[in-house]
Coordinates of C-alpha atoms in Angstrom, one line a residue:
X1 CA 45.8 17.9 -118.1
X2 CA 48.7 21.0 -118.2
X3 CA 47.2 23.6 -115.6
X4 CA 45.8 26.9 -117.5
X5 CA 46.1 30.0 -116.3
X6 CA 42.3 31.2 -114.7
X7 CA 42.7 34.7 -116.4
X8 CA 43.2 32.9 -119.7
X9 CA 39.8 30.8 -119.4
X10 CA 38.0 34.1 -118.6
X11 CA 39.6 36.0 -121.9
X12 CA 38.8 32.6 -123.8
X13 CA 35.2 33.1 -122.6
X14 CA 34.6 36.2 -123.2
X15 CA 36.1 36.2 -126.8
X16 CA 33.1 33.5 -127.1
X17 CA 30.3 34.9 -126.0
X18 CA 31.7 38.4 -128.4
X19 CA 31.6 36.2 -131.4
X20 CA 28.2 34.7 -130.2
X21 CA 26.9 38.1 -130.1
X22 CA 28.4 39.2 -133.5
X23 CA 27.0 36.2 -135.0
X24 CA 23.6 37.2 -133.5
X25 CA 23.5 40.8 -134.5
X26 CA 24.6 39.8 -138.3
X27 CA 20.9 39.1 -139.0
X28 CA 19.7 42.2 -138.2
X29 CA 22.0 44.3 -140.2
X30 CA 21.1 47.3 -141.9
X31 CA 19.0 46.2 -145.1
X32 CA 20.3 46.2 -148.8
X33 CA 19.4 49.0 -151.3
X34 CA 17.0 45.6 -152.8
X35 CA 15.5 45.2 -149.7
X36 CA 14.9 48.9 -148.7
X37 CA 13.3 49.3 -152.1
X38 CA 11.0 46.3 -151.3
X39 CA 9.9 47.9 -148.1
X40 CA 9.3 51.0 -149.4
X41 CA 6.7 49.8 -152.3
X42 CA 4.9 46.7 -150.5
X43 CA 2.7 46.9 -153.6
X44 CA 5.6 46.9 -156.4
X45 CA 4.2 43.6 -157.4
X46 CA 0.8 44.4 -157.2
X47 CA -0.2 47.1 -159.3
X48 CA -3.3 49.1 -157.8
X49 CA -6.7 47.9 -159.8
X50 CA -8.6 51.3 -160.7
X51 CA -12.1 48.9 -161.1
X52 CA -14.4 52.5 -160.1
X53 CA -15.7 53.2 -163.8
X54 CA -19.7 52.0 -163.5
X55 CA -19.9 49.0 -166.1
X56 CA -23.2 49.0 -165.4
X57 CA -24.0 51.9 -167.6
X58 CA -26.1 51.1 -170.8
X59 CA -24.2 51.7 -173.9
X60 CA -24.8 55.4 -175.2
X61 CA -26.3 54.3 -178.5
X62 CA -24.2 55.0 -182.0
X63 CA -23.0 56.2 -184.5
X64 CA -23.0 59.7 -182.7
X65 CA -23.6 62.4 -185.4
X66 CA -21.8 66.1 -183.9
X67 CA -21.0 65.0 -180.6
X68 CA -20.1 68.0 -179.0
X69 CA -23.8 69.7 -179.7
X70 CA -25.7 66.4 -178.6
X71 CA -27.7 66.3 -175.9
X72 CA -27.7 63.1 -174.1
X73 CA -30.2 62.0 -171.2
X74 CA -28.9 63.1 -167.7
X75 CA -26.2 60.7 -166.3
X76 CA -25.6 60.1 -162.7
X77 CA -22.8 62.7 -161.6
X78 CA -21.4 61.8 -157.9
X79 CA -18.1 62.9 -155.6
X80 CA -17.3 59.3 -156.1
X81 CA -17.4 59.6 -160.1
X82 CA -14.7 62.8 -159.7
X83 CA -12.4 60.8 -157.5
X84 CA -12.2 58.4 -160.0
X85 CA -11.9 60.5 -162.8
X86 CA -9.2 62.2 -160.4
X87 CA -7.4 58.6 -159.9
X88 CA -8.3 57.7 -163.4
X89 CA -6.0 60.7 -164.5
X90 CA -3.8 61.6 -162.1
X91 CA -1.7 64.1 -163.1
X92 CA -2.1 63.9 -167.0
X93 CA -3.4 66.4 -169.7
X94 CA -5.7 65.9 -172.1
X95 CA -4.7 64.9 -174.9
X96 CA -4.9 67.4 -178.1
X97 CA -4.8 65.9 -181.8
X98 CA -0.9 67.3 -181.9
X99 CA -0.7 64.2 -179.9
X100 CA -1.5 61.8 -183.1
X101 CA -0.3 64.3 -185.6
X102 CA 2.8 66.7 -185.9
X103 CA 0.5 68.6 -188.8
X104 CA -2.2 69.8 -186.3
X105 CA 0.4 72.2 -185.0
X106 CA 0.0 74.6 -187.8
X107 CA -3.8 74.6 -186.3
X108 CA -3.2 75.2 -183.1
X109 CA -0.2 77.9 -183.5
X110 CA -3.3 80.2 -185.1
X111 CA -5.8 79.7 -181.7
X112 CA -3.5 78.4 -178.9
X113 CA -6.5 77.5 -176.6
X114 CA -7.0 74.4 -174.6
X115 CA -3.6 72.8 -175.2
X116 CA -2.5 71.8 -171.6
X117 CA -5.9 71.2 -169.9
X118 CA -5.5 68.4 -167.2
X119 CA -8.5 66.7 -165.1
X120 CA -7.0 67.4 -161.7
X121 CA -6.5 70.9 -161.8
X122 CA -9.7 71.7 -164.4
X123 CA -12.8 73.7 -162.7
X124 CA -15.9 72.1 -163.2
X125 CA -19.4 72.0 -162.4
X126 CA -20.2 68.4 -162.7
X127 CA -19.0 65.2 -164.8
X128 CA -21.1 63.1 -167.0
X129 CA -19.9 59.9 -167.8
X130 CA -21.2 57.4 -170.7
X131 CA -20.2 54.4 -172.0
X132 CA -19.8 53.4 -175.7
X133 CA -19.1 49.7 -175.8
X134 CA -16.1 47.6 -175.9
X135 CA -13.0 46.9 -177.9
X136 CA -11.9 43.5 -177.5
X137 CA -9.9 44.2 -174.6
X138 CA -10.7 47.7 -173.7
X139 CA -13.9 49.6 -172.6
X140 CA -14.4 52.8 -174.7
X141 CA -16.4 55.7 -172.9
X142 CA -17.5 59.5 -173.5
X143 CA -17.1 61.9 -170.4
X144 CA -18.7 65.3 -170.3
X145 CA -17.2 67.9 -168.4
X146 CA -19.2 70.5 -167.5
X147 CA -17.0 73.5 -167.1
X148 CA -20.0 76.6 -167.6
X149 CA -21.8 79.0 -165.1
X150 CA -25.1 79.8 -164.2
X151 CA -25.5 82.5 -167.2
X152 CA -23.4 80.6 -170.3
X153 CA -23.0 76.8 -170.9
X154 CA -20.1 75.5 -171.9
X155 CA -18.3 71.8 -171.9
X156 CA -15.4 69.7 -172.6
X157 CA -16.3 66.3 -174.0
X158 CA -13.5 63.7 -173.5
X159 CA -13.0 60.3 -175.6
X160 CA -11.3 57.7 -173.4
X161 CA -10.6 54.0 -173.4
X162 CA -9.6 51.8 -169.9
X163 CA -8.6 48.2 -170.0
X164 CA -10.9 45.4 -168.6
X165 CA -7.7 43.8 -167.0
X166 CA -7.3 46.3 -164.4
X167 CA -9.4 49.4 -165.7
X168 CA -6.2 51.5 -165.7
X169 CA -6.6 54.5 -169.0
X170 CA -4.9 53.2 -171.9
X171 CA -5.8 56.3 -174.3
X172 CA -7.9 59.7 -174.1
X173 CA -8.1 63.0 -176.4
X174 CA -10.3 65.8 -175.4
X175 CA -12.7 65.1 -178.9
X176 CA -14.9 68.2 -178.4
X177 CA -14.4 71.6 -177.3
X178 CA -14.8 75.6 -178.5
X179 CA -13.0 78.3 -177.0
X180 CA -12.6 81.9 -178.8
X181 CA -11.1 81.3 -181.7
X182 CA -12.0 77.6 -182.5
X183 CA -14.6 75.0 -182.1
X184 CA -14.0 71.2 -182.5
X185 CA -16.5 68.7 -183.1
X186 CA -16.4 64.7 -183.2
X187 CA -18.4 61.7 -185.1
X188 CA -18.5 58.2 -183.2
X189 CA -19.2 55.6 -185.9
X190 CA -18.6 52.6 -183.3
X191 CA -17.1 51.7 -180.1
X192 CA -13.6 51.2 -182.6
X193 CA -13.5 54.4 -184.7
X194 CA -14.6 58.0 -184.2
X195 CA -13.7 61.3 -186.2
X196 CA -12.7 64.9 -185.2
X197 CA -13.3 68.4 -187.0
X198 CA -11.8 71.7 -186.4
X199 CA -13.0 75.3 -187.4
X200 CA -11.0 78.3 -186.2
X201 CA -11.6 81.9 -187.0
X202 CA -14.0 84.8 -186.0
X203 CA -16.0 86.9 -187.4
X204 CA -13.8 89.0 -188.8
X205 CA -11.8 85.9 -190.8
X206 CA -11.6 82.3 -191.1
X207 CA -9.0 80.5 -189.8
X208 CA -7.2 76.7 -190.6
X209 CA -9.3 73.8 -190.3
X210 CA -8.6 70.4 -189.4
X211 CA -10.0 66.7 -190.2
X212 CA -8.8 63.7 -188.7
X213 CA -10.0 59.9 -188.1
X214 CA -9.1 57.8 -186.3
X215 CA -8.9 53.8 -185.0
X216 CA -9.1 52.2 -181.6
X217 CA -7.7 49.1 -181.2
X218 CA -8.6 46.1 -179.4
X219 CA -6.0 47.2 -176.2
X220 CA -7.5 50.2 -176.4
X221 CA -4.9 52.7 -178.2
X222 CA -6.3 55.4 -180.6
X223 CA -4.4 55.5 -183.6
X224 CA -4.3 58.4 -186.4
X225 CA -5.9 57.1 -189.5
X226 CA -5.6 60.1 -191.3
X227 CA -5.6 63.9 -191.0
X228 CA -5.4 66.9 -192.8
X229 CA -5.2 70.4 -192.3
X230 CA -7.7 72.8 -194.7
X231 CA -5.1 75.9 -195.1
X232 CA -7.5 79.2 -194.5
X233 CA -9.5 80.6 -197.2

């Protein structure tokens, strides 16, 4: 065996063990874009299940003549309906009939009330919630908010469907409401079709009025059946 130099067997070791390390530390590299994405939503895969609405609830019984004047027998009203009203919603308004149809635009142009109304950020004095019955695979339900003092009531009644997959809101449209210069009421025929009504003015002249129906459909979308605005008299 040729004699080697002992400074040249250190060097040789030492380049070793520097690739040994490399090779150790190229595991543990900073992660990818992909993977820092991954860590950052553990729950990308698994989408949160809102399961909070109260199936228990016995149907509200219909068809539901002028919904927005009924009177219904007290529902249970809790903190724990309003955070999940709150995690129902999020950060979403309610929905006007301009969402369904361009036309009611010429409706509310003449009152301009109650157009960007959202749950979150909407004082209240209580929430009632009742159920309507199901749509193949949606559940179809009324919610009352009561938004009126001690000396005047007042309320906002909500139309809303959530799937029985994962009880996430598929649809909503604020169905009954009144404000200064309009009122709208609502019919619920069945669990699948419901009907709103519009009167604007004061007493001093009549405004536009508005008529719509409406479908809801076994995933629980509401879709525009027809509409039509009544010009002013």
């Amino acid at each position: 065996m040729p004699d080697v130099p002992l400074a040249g067997l250190r060097r040789s070791a030492l380049h070793a063990l520097a690739a040994s390390i490399a090779l150790a530390f190229a595991g543990c590299s900073e992660p990818t874009p992909a993977d820092a994405e991954a860590e950052a939503s553990p729950a990308a895969n698994h989408a949160p299940v809102l399961q909070c609405l109260p199936t228990a609830l016995l149907p509200l019984p219909l068809p539901l003549a002028e919904g927005f004047a009924a009177t219904h027998a007290d529902a249970a009203t809790s903190p724990a309906l309003a955070e999940c009203m709150q995690s129902l919603f999020g950060s979403r308004t309610l929905k006007s009939p301009a969402a369904f149809d361009r036309a009611y635009g010429r409706v509310f142009a003449y009152h301009e009330e109650d157009g960007t109304l959202a749950p979150a950020t909407l004082r209240h004095r209580g929430l009632r919630l009742f159920r309507l019955g199901d749509t193949g695979g949606a559940r179809v339900w009324l919610l009352r908010i009561d938004t009126g003092t001690e000396l005047e009531e007042a309320h906002l009644d909500v139309l809303l469907s959530t799937a029985k997959a994962d009880g996430a809101l598929v649809d909503q449209l604020l169905v009954g409401g009144m404000g200064l210069l309009y009122r709208r009421d609502y019919d619920v025929e069945a669990a699948d079709a419901f009907s709103i009504r519009e009167e604007t003015g004061n007493a001093r002249e009549t405004g536009p009025g508005y008529r719509a129906s409406y479908r809801i459909a076994p995933d629980g979308r509401f879709t525009l059946v027809s509409g039509s605005v009544l010009d002013a008299p």
